[in-house]
mmCIF file of C-alpha atoms in Angstrom:
data_model
loop_
_atom_site.group_PDB
_atom_site.id
_atom_site.type_symbol
_atom_site.label_atom_id
_atom_site.label_comp_id
_atom_site.label_asym_id
_atom_site.label_seq_id
_atom_site.Cartn_x
_atom_site.Cartn_y
_atom_site.Cartn_z
ATOM 1 C CA MET A 408 -1.771 -27.359 3.788
ATOM 2 C CA LYS A 409 1.693 -26.222 1.298
ATOM 3 C CA ASP A 410 -1.184 -26.383 -1.673
ATOM 4 C CA LEU A 411 -3.767 -24.229 0.770
ATOM 5 C CA ALA A 412 -0.822 -21.625 1.040
ATOM 6 C CA ARG A 413 -0.028 -21.891 -2.706
ATOM 7 C CA TYR A 414 -3.924 -21.043 -3.852
ATOM 8 C CA ALA A 415 -4.107 -18.676 -1.292
ATOM 9 C CA ALA A 416 -0.822 -16.462 -2.516
ATOM 10 C CA TRP A 417 -2.205 -16.859 -6.579
ATOM 11 C CA MET A 418 -5.967 -15.689 -5.096
ATOM 12 C CA ALA A 419 -4.328 -12.951 -3.447
ATOM 13 C CA THR A 420 -2.358 -11.851 -6.108
ATOM 14 C CA ALA A 421 -5.234 -12.253 -8.645
ATOM 15 C CA SER A 422 -7.711 -10.070 -6.472
ATOM 16 C CA PHE A 423 -5.057 -7.332 -6.362
ATOM 17 C CA VAL A 424 -4.009 -7.392 -9.843
ATOM 18 C CA ALA A 425 -8.012 -7.691 -10.969
ATOM 19 C CA ALA A 426 -8.788 -4.795 -8.628
ATOM 20 C CA VAL A 427 -6.139 -2.137 -9.441
ATOM 21 C CA ALA A 428 -6.460 -2.979 -13.380
ATOM 22 C CA GLY A 429 -10.445 -3.206 -13.032
ATOM 23 C CA PHE A 430 -11.449 -0.297 -10.525
ATOM 24 C CA GLY A 431 -8.708 1.778 -12.152
ATOM 25 C CA GLY A 432 -10.083 1.570 -15.792
ATOM 26 C CA VAL A 433 -13.330 2.557 -14.986
ATOM 27 C CA LEU A 434 -12.089 5.688 -12.929
ATOM 28 C CA ASP A 435 -12.139 8.563 -15.261
ATOM 29 C CA GLY A 436 -9.192 10.148 -15.628
ATOM 30 C CA TYR A 437 -7.227 7.924 -13.063
ATOM 31 C CA SER A 438 -3.491 7.121 -14.976
ATOM 32 C CA GLN A 439 -2.032 4.231 -14.015
ATOM 33 C CA ALA A 440 1.209 5.184 -14.218
ATOM 34 C CA LEU A 441 1.065 8.237 -12.144
ATOM 35 C CA HIS A 442 -1.740 7.804 -9.789
ATOM 36 C CA PRO A 443 -1.275 5.976 -6.134
ATOM 37 C CA VAL A 444 -2.914 2.704 -5.856
ATOM 38 C CA ALA A 445 -4.547 3.932 -2.498
ATOM 39 C CA LEU A 446 -6.242 6.646 -4.556
ATOM 40 C CA LEU A 447 -8.682 3.913 -5.739
ATOM 41 C CA GLY A 448 -10.327 3.287 -2.391
ATOM 42 C CA ALA A 449 -10.187 7.014 -1.037
ATOM 43 C CA ARG A 450 -12.921 8.509 0.399
ATOM 44 C CA GLY A 451 -15.411 10.026 -2.136
ATOM 45 C CA VAL A 452 -14.152 7.786 -4.966
ATOM 46 C CA PRO A 453 -16.697 5.559 -6.894
ATOM 47 C CA HIS A 454 -16.826 1.996 -5.455
ATOM 48 C CA ALA A 455 -14.337 2.606 -2.916
ATOM 49 C CA PHE A 456 -15.332 0.439 -0.486
ATOM 50 C CA ALA A 457 -15.339 -2.520 -2.847
ATOM 51 C CA PHE A 458 -11.857 -1.615 -4.294
ATOM 52 C CA ASN A 459 -10.259 -1.633 -0.791
ATOM 53 C CA VAL A 460 -11.977 -4.852 0.157
ATOM 54 C CA ALA A 461 -10.707 -6.614 -3.030
ATOM 55 C CA GLY A 462 -7.605 -4.776 -3.604
ATOM 56 C CA PHE A 463 -6.045 -4.533 0.233
ATOM 57 C CA VAL A 464 -8.434 -6.683 2.526
ATOM 58 C CA ILE A 465 -8.400 -9.609 0.745
ATOM 59 C CA PRO A 466 -4.989 -9.942 -0.574
ATOM 60 C CA GLY A 467 -3.700 -8.972 2.700
ATOM 61 C CA VAL A 468 -5.526 -11.629 4.978
ATOM 62 C CA LEU A 469 -4.943 -14.136 2.179
ATOM 63 C CA MET A 470 -0.872 -13.467 2.727
ATOM 64 C CA ALA A 471 -1.304 -13.409 6.555
ATOM 65 C CA THR A 472 -2.960 -16.668 5.861
ATOM 66 C CA VAL A 473 0.669 -17.897 3.884
ATOM 67 C CA ALA A 474 2.509 -16.369 6.296
ATOM 68 C CA TRP A 475 1.286 -18.202 9.548
ATOM 69 C CA GLN A 476 1.758 -21.000 7.465
ATOM 70 C CA LEU A 477 5.496 -20.093 6.773
ATOM 71 C CA ARG A 478 5.725 -20.211 10.371
ATOM 72 C CA GLU A 479 3.908 -23.296 11.093
ATOM 73 C CA ARG A 480 5.951 -25.252 8.523
ATOM 74 C CA MET A 481 9.540 -23.546 10.080
ATOM 75 C CA ALA A 482 10.864 -26.267 12.489
ATOM 76 C CA GLU A 483 10.948 -25.534 15.666
ATOM 77 C CA GLY A 484 15.034 -25.313 15.989
ATOM 78 C CA ALA A 485 14.919 -22.691 12.956
ATOM 79 C CA PRO A 486 17.475 -20.045 13.404
ATOM 80 C CA TRP A 487 15.620 -16.967 15.644
ATOM 81 C CA MET A 488 16.673 -14.649 12.867
ATOM 82 C CA ALA A 489 14.130 -16.648 10.491
ATOM 83 C CA ARG A 490 11.465 -16.937 13.078
ATOM 84 C CA ILE A 491 11.294 -13.625 13.488
ATOM 85 C CA GLY A 492 11.605 -12.859 9.897
ATOM 86 C CA GLY A 493 8.777 -15.326 9.437
ATOM 87 C CA ARG A 494 6.415 -12.914 12.174
ATOM 88 C CA LEU A 495 7.834 -9.387 10.783
ATOM 89 C CA ALA A 496 6.101 -10.819 7.102
ATOM 90 C CA LEU A 497 3.294 -11.719 8.708
ATOM 91 C CA LEU A 498 2.845 -8.455 10.261
ATOM 92 C CA SER A 499 3.446 -7.094 6.658
ATOM 93 C CA ALA A 500 0.683 -8.440 5.349
ATOM 94 C CA LEU A 501 -2.013 -7.392 8.098
ATOM 95 C CA ALA A 502 -0.331 -3.890 7.320
ATOM 96 C CA PHE A 503 -1.175 -4.595 3.522
ATOM 97 C CA ALA A 504 -4.947 -5.294 4.570
ATOM 98 C CA ALA A 505 -4.879 -2.578 6.904
ATOM 99 C CA GLN A 506 -4.624 -0.124 4.132
ATOM 100 C CA GLY A 507 -7.969 -0.980 2.744
ATOM 101 C CA MET A 508 -9.217 -0.404 6.227
ATOM 102 C CA LEU A 509 -8.153 2.728 6.685
ATOM 103 C CA PRO A 510 -8.711 4.484 3.398
ATOM 104 C CA LEU A 511 -7.076 8.179 2.497
ATOM 105 C CA ASP A 512 -9.386 11.370 2.442
ATOM 106 C CA PRO A 513 -8.149 13.216 -0.502
ATOM 107 C CA GLN A 514 -9.627 16.254 0.514
ATOM 108 C CA ASP A 515 -7.694 16.163 3.698
ATOM 109 C CA LEU A 516 -4.331 14.272 3.871
ATOM 110 C CA GLU A 517 -3.628 15.696 7.079
ATOM 111 C CA SER A 518 -7.076 14.015 8.693
ATOM 112 C CA THR A 519 -6.615 11.034 10.878
ATOM 113 C CA MET A 520 -7.850 8.979 8.836
ATOM 114 C CA SER A 521 -5.451 9.823 6.138
ATOM 115 C CA ARG A 522 -2.610 9.586 8.430
ATOM 116 C CA ALA A 523 -3.802 5.965 9.471
ATOM 117 C CA HIS A 524 -3.548 4.980 6.026
ATOM 118 C CA VAL A 525 0.149 6.355 5.343
ATOM 119 C CA THR A 526 1.008 4.628 8.795
ATOM 120 C CA ALA A 527 -0.433 1.377 7.901
ATOM 121 C CA TRP A 528 1.000 1.358 4.164
ATOM 122 C CA LEU A 529 4.767 2.493 5.731
ATOM 123 C CA SER A 530 4.365 -0.514 8.169
ATOM 124 C CA TRP A 531 3.636 -2.511 5.265
ATOM 125 C CA TRP A 532 7.025 -2.114 3.601
ATOM 126 C CA VAL A 533 9.136 -1.439 6.889
ATOM 127 C CA ALA A 534 7.817 -5.144 8.072
ATOM 128 C CA PHE A 535 9.009 -6.841 4.694
ATOM 129 C CA VAL A 536 11.909 -5.299 4.408
ATOM 130 C CA PRO A 537 13.528 -6.650 7.135
ATOM 131 C CA ALA A 538 11.370 -10.041 6.782
ATOM 132 C CA ALA A 539 12.518 -10.934 3.725
ATOM 133 C CA LEU A 540 16.269 -10.078 5.235
ATOM 134 C CA LEU A 541 15.789 -11.976 8.129
ATOM 135 C CA LEU A 542 14.736 -14.871 6.484
ATOM 136 C CA VAL A 543 17.697 -14.533 4.175
ATOM 137 C CA VAL A 544 20.368 -14.626 6.884
ATOM 138 C CA GLY A 545 17.872 -17.311 8.716
ATOM 139 C CA LEU A 546 16.994 -19.707 5.827
ATOM 140 C CA ARG A 547 20.679 -19.696 4.373
ATOM 141 C CA ASP A 548 21.721 -23.244 5.206
ATOM 142 C CA ALA A 549 18.171 -24.644 4.178
ATOM 143 C CA ARG A 550 18.607 -25.828 0.796
ATOM 144 C CA GLN A 551 14.828 -26.016 -0.147
ATOM 145 C CA ARG A 552 14.586 -22.505 1.077
ATOM 146 C CA ARG A 553 17.356 -21.047 -0.574
ATOM 147 C CA PRO A 554 15.184 -19.436 -3.211
ATOM 148 C CA LEU A 555 12.808 -17.794 -1.074
ATOM 149 C CA ALA A 556 16.080 -16.394 0.619
ATOM 150 C CA TRP A 557 17.129 -14.835 -2.496
ATOM 151 C CA ALA A 558 14.282 -13.689 -4.115
ATOM 152 C CA GLY A 559 13.820 -11.780 -0.203
ATOM 153 C CA ILE A 560 17.026 -9.572 -1.337
ATOM 154 C CA VAL A 561 15.690 -8.780 -4.960
ATOM 155 C CA ALA A 562 12.179 -8.209 -3.580
ATOM 156 C CA THR A 563 13.833 -5.802 -0.651
ATOM 157 C CA VAL A 564 15.566 -3.802 -3.231
ATOM 158 C CA ILE A 565 12.616 -3.698 -5.818
ATOM 159 C CA VAL A 566 9.986 -2.227 -2.507
ATOM 160 C CA VAL A 567 12.847 0.094 -1.287
ATOM 161 C CA GLY A 568 13.910 1.301 -4.667
ATOM 162 C CA ALA A 569 10.179 1.880 -5.153
ATOM 163 C CA ALA A 570 9.438 3.396 -1.855
ATOM 164 C CA PHE A 571 12.021 6.251 -2.640
ATOM 165 C CA PRO A 572 11.452 6.403 -6.338
ATOM 166 C CA PRO A 573 14.112 8.525 -8.383
ATOM 167 C CA ASP A 574 12.694 11.415 -10.380
ATOM 168 C CA LEU A 575 12.991 9.499 -13.435
ATOM 169 C CA LEU A 576 10.111 6.838 -12.563
ATOM 170 C CA PRO A 577 6.738 7.894 -12.213
ATOM 171 C CA SER A 578 5.712 7.735 -8.196
ATOM 172 C CA GLY A 579 2.336 5.578 -9.909
ATOM 173 C CA ILE A 580 4.816 2.951 -11.755
ATOM 174 C CA ALA A 581 7.362 2.779 -9.068
ATOM 175 C CA GLN A 582 4.681 1.937 -6.488
ATOM 176 C CA ARG A 583 3.230 -1.036 -8.862
ATOM 177 C CA VAL A 584 7.103 -2.088 -9.075
ATOM 178 C CA ALA A 585 7.186 -2.307 -5.531
ATOM 179 C CA PHE A 586 4.000 -4.215 -4.927
ATOM 180 C CA ALA A 587 4.647 -6.481 -7.816
ATOM 181 C CA GLY A 588 8.024 -7.457 -6.186
ATOM 182 C CA TRP A 589 6.107 -8.162 -2.613
ATOM 183 C CA PHE A 590 3.417 -10.366 -4.218
ATOM 184 C CA ALA A 591 6.222 -12.493 -6.285
ATOM 185 C CA TRP A 592 7.524 -12.593 -3.077
ATOM 186 C CA TRP A 593 4.980 -14.188 -1.555
ATOM 187 C CA LEU A 594 4.298 -16.583 -3.997
ATOM 188 C CA LEU A 595 7.729 -18.129 -3.798
ATOM 189 C CA ALA A 596 7.176 -18.117 0.089
ATOM 190 C CA ALA A 597 3.973 -20.038 -0.414
ATOM 191 C CA ARG A 598 6.426 -22.507 -2.236
ATOM 192 C CA VAL A 599 8.626 -23.387 0.790
ATOM 193 C CA LYS A 600 8.589 -27.113 2.419
#
């Protein structure tokens, strides 16, 4: 089962990176440094459906399987903080997938669909931050889980820092840094025994 989690985490990461690079490379005028990832899946953008599936839905569902297995691998007597952290990590993965099912409407950012997408995006990182921190506190005594715990601190700093980027860092880069931190954390989570 642990090998399945590792494969799922790597496949999710590869799917996301390939989708962002590939669809971003063929969209005329799209800048990886300036534009948000969600623009590739926005209504009216060529190949938006394919991007949403490959860029958000598949990675989110695969990471949800990793989260489920992480929860299952935790002993029944694991600290409550770690168990809640595992559930929040699952919620973060599902919210990531939801971003692809609720595409932005660039012509009407106040539409119900655009608001739903923003809510999914917000839920993605808002669920992840306490998940990573609760796992840090809850797993602090487990030697095999210590790398995941400390990686959670680093990933949390990256995700929160990128969610509120300073004026010095273009928002497209800040968002990609947040995604990189999130995926890196999951790659490590998949290795937890």
